[in-house]
PDB file of C-alpha atoms in Angstrom:
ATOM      1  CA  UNK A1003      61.555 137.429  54.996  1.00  0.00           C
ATOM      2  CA  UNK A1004      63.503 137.382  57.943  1.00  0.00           C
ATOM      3  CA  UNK A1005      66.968 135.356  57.940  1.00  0.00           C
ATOM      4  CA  UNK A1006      67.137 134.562  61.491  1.00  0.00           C
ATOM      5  CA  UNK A1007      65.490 132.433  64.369  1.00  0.00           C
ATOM      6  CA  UNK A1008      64.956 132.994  67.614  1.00  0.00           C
ATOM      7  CA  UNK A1009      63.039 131.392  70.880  1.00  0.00           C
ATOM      8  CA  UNK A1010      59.640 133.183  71.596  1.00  0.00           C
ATOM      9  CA  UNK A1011      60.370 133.530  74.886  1.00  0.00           C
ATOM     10  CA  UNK A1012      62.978 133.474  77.897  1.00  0.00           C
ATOM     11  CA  UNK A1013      63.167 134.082  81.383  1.00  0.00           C
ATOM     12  CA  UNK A1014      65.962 135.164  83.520  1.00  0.00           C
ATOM     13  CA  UNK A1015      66.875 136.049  87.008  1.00  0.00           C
ATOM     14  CA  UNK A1016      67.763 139.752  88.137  1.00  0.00           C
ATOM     15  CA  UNK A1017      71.496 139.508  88.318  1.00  0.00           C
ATOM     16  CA  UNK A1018      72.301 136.952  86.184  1.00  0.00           C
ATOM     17  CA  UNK A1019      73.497 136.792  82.500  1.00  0.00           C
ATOM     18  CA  UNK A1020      70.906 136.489  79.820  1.00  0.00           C
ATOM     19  CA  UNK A1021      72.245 134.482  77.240  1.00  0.00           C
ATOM     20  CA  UNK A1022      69.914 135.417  73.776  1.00  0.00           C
ATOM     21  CA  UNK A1023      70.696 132.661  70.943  1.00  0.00           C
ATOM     22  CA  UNK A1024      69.806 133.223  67.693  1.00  0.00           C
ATOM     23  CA  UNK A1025      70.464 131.055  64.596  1.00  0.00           C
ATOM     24  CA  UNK A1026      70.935 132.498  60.929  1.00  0.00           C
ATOM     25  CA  UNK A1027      71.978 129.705  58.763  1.00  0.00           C
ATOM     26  CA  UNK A1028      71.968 131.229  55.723  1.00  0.00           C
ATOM     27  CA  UNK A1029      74.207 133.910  56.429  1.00  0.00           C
ATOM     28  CA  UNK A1030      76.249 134.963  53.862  1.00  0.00           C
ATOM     29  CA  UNK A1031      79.769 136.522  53.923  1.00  0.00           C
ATOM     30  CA  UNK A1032      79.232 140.307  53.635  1.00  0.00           C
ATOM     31  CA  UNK A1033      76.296 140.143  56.454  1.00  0.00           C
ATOM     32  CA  UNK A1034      76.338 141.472  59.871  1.00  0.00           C
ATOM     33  CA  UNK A1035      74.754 139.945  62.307  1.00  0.00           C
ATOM     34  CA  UNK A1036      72.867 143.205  64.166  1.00  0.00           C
ATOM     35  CA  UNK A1037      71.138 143.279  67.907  1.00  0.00           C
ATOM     36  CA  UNK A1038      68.179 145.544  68.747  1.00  0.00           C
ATOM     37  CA  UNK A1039      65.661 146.013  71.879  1.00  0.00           C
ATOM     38  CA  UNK A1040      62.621 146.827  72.228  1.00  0.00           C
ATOM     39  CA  UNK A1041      61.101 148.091  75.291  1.00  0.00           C
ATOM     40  CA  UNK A1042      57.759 147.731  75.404  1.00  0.00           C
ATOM     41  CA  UNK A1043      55.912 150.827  73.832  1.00  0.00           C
ATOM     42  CA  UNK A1044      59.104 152.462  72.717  1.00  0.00           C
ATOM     43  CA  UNK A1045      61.116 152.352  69.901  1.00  0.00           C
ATOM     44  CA  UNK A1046      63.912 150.099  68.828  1.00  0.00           C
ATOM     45  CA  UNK A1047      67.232 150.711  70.546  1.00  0.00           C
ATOM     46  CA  UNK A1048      70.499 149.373  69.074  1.00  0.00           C
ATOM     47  CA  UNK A1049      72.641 147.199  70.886  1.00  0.00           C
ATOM     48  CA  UNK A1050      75.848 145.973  69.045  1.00  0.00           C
ATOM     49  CA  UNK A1051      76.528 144.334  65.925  1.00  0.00           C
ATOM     50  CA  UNK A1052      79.203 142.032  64.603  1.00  0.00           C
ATOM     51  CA  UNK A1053      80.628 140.602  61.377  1.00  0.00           C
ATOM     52  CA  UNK A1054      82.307 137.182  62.391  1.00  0.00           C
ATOM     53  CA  UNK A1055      84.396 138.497  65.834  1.00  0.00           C
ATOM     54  CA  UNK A1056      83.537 138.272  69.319  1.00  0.00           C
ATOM     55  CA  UNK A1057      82.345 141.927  69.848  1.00  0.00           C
ATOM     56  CA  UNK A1058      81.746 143.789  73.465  1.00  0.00           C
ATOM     57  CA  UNK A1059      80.392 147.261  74.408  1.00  0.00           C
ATOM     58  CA  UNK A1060      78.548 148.825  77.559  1.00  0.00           C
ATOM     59  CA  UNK A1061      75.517 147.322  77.277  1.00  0.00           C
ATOM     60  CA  UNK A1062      76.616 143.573  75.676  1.00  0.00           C
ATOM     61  CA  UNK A1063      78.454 141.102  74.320  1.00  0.00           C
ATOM     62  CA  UNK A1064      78.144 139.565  71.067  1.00  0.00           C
ATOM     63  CA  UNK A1065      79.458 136.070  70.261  1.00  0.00           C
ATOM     64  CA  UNK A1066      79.782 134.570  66.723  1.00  0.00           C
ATOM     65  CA  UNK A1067      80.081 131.383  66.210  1.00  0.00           C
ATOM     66  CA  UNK A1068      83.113 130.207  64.030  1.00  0.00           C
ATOM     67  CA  UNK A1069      81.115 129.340  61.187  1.00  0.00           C
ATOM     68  CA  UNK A1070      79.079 132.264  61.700  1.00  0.00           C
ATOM     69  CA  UNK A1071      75.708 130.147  61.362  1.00  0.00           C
ATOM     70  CA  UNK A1072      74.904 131.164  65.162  1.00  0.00           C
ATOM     71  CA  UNK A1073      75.130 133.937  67.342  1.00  0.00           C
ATOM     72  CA  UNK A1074      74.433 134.638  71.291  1.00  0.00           C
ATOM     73  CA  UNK A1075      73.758 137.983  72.625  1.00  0.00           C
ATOM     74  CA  UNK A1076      74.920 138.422  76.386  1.00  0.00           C
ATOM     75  CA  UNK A1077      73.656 140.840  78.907  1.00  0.00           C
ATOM     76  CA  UNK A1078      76.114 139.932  81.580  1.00  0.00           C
ATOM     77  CA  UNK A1079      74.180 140.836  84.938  1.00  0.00           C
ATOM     78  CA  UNK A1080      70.389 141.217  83.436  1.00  0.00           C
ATOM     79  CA  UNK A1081      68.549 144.313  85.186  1.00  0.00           C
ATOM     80  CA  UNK A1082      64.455 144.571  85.668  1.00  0.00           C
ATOM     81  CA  UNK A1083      64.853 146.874  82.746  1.00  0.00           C
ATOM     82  CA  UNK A1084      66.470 144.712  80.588  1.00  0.00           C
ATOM     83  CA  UNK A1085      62.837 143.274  79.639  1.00  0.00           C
ATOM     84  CA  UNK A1086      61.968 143.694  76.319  1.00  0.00           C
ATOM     85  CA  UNK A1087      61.724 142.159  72.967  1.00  0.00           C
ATOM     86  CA  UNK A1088      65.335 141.328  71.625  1.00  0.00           C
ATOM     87  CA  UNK A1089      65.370 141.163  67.804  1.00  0.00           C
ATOM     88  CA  UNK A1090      68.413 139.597  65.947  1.00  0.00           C
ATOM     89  CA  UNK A1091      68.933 141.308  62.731  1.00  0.00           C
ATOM     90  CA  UNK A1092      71.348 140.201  59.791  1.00  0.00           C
ATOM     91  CA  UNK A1093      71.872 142.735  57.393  1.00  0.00           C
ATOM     92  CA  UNK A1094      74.185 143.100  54.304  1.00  0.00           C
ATOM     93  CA  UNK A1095      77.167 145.175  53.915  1.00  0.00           C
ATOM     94  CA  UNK A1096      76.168 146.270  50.326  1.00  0.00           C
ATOM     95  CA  UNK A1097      74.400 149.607  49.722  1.00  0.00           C
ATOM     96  CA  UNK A1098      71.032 149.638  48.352  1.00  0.00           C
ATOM     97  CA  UNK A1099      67.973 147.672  49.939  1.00  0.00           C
ATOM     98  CA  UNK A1100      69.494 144.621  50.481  1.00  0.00           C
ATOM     99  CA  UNK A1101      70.827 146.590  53.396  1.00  0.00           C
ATOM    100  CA  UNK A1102      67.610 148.033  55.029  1.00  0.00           C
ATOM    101  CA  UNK A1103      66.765 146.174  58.616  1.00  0.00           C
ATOM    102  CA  UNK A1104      64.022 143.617  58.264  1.00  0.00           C
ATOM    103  CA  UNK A1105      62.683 142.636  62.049  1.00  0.00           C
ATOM    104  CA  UNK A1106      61.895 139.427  62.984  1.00  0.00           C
ATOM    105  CA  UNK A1107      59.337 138.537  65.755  1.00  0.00           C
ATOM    106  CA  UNK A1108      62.521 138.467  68.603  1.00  0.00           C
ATOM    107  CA  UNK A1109      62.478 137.198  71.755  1.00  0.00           C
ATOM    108  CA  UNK A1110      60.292 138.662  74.602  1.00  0.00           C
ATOM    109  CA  UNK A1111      62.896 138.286  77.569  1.00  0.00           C
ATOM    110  CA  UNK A1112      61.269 138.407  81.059  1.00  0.00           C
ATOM    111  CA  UNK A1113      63.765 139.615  84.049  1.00  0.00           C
ATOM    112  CA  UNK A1114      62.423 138.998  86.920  1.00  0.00           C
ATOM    113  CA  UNK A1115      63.114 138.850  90.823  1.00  0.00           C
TER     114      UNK A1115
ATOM    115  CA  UNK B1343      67.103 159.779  74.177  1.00  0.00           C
ATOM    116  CA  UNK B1344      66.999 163.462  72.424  1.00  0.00           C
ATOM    117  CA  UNK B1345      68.204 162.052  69.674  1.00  0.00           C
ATOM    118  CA  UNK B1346      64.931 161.443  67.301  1.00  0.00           C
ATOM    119  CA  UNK B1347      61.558 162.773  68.904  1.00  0.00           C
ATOM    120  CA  UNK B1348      58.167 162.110  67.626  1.00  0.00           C
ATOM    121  CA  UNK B1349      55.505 164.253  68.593  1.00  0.00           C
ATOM    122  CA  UNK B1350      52.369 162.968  69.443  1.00  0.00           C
ATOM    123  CA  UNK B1351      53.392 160.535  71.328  1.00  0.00           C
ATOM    124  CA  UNK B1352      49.872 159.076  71.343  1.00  0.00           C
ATOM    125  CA  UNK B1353      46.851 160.350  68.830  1.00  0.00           C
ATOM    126  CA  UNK B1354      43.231 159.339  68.532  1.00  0.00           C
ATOM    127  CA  UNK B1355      41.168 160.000  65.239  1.00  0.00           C
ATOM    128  CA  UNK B1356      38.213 159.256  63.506  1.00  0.00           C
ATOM    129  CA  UNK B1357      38.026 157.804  60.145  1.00  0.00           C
ATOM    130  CA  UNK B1358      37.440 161.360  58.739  1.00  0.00           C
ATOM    131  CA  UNK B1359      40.238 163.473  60.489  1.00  0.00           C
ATOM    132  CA  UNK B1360      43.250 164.525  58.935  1.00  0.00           C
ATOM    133  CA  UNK B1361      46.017 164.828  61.248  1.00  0.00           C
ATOM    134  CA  UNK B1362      50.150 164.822  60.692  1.00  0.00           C
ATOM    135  CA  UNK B1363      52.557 162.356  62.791  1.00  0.00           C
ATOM    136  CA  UNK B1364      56.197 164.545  63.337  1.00  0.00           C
ATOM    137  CA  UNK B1365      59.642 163.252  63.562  1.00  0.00           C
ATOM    138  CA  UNK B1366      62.384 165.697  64.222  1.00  0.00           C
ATOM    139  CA  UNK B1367      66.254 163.906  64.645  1.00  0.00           C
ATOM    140  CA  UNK B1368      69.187 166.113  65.916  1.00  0.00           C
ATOM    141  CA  UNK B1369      71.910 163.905  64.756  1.00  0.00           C
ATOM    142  CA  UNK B1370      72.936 165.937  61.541  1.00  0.00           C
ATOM    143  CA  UNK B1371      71.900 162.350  60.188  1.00  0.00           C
ATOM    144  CA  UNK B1372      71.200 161.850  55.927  1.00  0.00           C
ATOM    145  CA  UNK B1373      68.294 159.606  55.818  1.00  0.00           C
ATOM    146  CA  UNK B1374      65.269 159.433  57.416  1.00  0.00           C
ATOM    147  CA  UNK B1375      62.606 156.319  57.839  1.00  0.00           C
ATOM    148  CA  UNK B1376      59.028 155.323  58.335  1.00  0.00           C
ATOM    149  CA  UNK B1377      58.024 151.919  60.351  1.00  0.00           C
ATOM    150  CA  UNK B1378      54.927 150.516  61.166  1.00  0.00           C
ATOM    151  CA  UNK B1379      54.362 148.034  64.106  1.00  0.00           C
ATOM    152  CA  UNK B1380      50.784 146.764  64.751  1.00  0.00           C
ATOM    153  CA  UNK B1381      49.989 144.197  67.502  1.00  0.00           C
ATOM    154  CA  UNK B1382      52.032 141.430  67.048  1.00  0.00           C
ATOM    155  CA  UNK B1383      53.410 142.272  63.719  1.00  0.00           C
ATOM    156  CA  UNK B1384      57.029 142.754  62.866  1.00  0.00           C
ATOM    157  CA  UNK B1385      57.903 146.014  61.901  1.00  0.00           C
ATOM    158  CA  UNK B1386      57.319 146.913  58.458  1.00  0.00           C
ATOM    159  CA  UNK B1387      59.170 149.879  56.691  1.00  0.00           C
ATOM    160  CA  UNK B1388      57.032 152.442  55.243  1.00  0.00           C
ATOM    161  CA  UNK B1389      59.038 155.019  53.416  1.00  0.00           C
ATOM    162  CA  UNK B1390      62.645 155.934  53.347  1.00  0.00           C
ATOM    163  CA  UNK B1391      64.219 159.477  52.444  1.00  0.00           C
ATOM    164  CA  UNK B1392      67.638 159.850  51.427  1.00  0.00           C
ATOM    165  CA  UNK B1393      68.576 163.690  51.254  1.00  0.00           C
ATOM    166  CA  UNK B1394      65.041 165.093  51.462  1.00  0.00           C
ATOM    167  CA  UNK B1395      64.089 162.518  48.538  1.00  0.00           C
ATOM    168  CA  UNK B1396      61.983 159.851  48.858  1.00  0.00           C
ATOM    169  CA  UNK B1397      64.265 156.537  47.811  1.00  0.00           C
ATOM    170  CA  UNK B1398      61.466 153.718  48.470  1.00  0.00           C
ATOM    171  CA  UNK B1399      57.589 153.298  49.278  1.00  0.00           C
ATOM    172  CA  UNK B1400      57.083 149.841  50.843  1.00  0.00           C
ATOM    173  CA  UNK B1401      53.280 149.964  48.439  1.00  0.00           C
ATOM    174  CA  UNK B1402      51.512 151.909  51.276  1.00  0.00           C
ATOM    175  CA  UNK B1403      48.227 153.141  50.820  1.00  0.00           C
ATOM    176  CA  UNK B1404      48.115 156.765  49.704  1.00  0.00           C
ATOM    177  CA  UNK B1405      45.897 157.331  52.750  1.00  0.00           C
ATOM    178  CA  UNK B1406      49.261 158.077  54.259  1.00  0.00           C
ATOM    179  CA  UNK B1407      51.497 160.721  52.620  1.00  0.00           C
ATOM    180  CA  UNK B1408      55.112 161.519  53.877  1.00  0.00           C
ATOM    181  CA  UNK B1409      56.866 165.053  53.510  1.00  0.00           C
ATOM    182  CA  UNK B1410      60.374 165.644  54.296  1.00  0.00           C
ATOM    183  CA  UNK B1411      60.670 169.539  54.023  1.00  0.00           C
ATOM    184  CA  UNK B1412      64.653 169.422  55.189  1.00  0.00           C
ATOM    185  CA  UNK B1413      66.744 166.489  56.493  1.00  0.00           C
ATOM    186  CA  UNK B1414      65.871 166.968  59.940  1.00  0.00           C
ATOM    187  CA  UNK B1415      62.339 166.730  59.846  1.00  0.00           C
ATOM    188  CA  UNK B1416      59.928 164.446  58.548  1.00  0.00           C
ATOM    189  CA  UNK B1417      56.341 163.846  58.810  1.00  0.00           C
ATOM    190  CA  UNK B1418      53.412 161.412  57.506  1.00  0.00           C
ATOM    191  CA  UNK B1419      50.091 162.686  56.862  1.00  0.00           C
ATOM    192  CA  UNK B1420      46.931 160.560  57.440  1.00  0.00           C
ATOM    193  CA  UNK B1421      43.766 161.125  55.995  1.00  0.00           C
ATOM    194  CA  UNK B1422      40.719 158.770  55.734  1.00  0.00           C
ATOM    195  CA  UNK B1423      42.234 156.283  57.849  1.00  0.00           C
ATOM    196  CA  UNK B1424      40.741 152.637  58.955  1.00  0.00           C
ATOM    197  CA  UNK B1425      40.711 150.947  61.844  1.00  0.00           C
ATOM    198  CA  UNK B1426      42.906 148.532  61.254  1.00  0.00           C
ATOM    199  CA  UNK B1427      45.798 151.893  60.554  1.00  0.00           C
ATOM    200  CA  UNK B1428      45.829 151.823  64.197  1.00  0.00           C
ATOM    201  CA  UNK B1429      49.669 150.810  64.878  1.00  0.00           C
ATOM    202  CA  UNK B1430      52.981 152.113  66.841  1.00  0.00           C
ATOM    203  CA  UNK B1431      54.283 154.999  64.137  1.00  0.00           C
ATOM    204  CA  UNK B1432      58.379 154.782  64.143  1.00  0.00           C
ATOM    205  CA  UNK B1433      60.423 157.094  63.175  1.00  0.00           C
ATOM    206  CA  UNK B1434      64.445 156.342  62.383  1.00  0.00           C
ATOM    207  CA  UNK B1435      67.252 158.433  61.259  1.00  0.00           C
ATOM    208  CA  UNK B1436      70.819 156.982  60.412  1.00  0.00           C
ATOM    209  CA  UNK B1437      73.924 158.947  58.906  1.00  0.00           C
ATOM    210  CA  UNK B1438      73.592 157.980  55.472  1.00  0.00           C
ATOM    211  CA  UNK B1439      71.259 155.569  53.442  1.00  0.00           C
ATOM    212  CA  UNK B1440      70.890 151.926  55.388  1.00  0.00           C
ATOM    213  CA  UNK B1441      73.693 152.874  58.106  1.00  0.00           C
ATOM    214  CA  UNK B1442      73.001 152.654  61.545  1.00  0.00           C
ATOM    215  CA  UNK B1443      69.271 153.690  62.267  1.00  0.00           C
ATOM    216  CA  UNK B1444      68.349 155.143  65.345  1.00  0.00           C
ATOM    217  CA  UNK B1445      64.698 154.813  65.999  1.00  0.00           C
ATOM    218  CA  UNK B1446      62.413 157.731  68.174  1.00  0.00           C
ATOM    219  CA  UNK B1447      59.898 156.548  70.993  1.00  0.00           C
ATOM    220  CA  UNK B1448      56.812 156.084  68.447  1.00  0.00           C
ATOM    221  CA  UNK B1449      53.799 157.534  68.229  1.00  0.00           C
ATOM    222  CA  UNK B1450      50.512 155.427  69.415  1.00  0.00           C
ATOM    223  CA  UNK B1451      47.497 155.613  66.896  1.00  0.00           C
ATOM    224  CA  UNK B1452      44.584 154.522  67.469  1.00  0.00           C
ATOM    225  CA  UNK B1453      41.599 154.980  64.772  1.00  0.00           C
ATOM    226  CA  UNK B1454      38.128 154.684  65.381  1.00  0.00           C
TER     227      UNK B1454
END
């Protein structure tokens, strides 16, 4: 069962930040939260993943709330290719199963002009 | 992405056929994986390998049979397939059991 939720649906501008929110209230402590994207008829493609800081690469930013219950996944100037399905992910830091990524239905985000 | 390929990218077949799905990953990556996505389904894992061994069978039919001859390749094998087989095939790779996966571009089945 997946641990997180996450609108069906969003729409941005071209140019402006997509803001993804996600909730995971059960979360517990040795969890990350993980962000993937799916374009459509192509495989999954990692994003960035975070354990309870504010994280930031090329492609997005990743904030965590403080009581880590809630995340939001930024694209900071959203791009016609930025449409996809965006899939939060939490996953535990053990080894063994309780590890493997389980995928959610995401959220379909629509770019547009 | 070069990274993990899957070749075909797109394959038709009759229930009858036998035919083999390919995924080749150049990232001197460990562990290999098996996903299914059908139409408006999450993804569901398949089979994992760990090492060239298989480590877990999500209770897939036996219509489908992995093979993972060295860690860089893997395949699935499909024989006497339904309709309702027809899915995206993924293939992921990561470095070692449940790291990081890095998934290929799919291949499209479609069984009639």
């Amino acid at each position: 069962d997946a641990k997180t939720t996450q609108p069906t649906s969003m729409d941005c501008a071209e140019g402006r930040a997509a803001n993804l929110p996600c909730n995971h209230s059960t979360i517990s402590g040795n969890e990350y939260v993980y962000w993937y994207r799916q374009i459509h008829s192509q495989g999954p493609q990692y994003i960035i993943h975070g354990l309870k800081n504010n994280e930031t690469n090329e492609m997005a930013s990743l904030i965590i709330t403080e009581d880590r219950k809630s995340s939001t996944l930024i694209l900071p100037h959203a791009t016609l290719r930025d449409t996809a399905v965006y899939y939060c992910i939490v996953r535990s830091l053990d080894t063994g199963t309780a590890s493997k990524l389980t995928f959610g239905t995401g959220t379909r985000l629509q770019v547009t002009l | 992405e070069t990274g993990v390929t899957q070749t075909p990218r797109h394959l038709v077949m009759g229930m009858t056929n036998k035919k083999s799905l390919k995924c080749e990953q150049h990232l001197g990556h460990n562990a290999m994986y098996w996903y299914k996505q059908s139409a408006k389904k999450p993804l569901e894992l398949m089979f994992v390998y760990s090492l060239e061994e298989r480590v877990e069978n999500n209770s897939v039919p036996s219509r489908f049979s992995p093979e993972c001859p060295n860690s860089s390749h893997l395949f699935l094998h499909l024989h006497t397939l339904q309709p309702e087989d027809s899915a995206l095939y993924l293939c992921a790779s990561s470095q070692d059991l449940w790291d990081l996966e890095y998934f290929g571009p799919g291949t499209r089945l479609l069984v009639l």
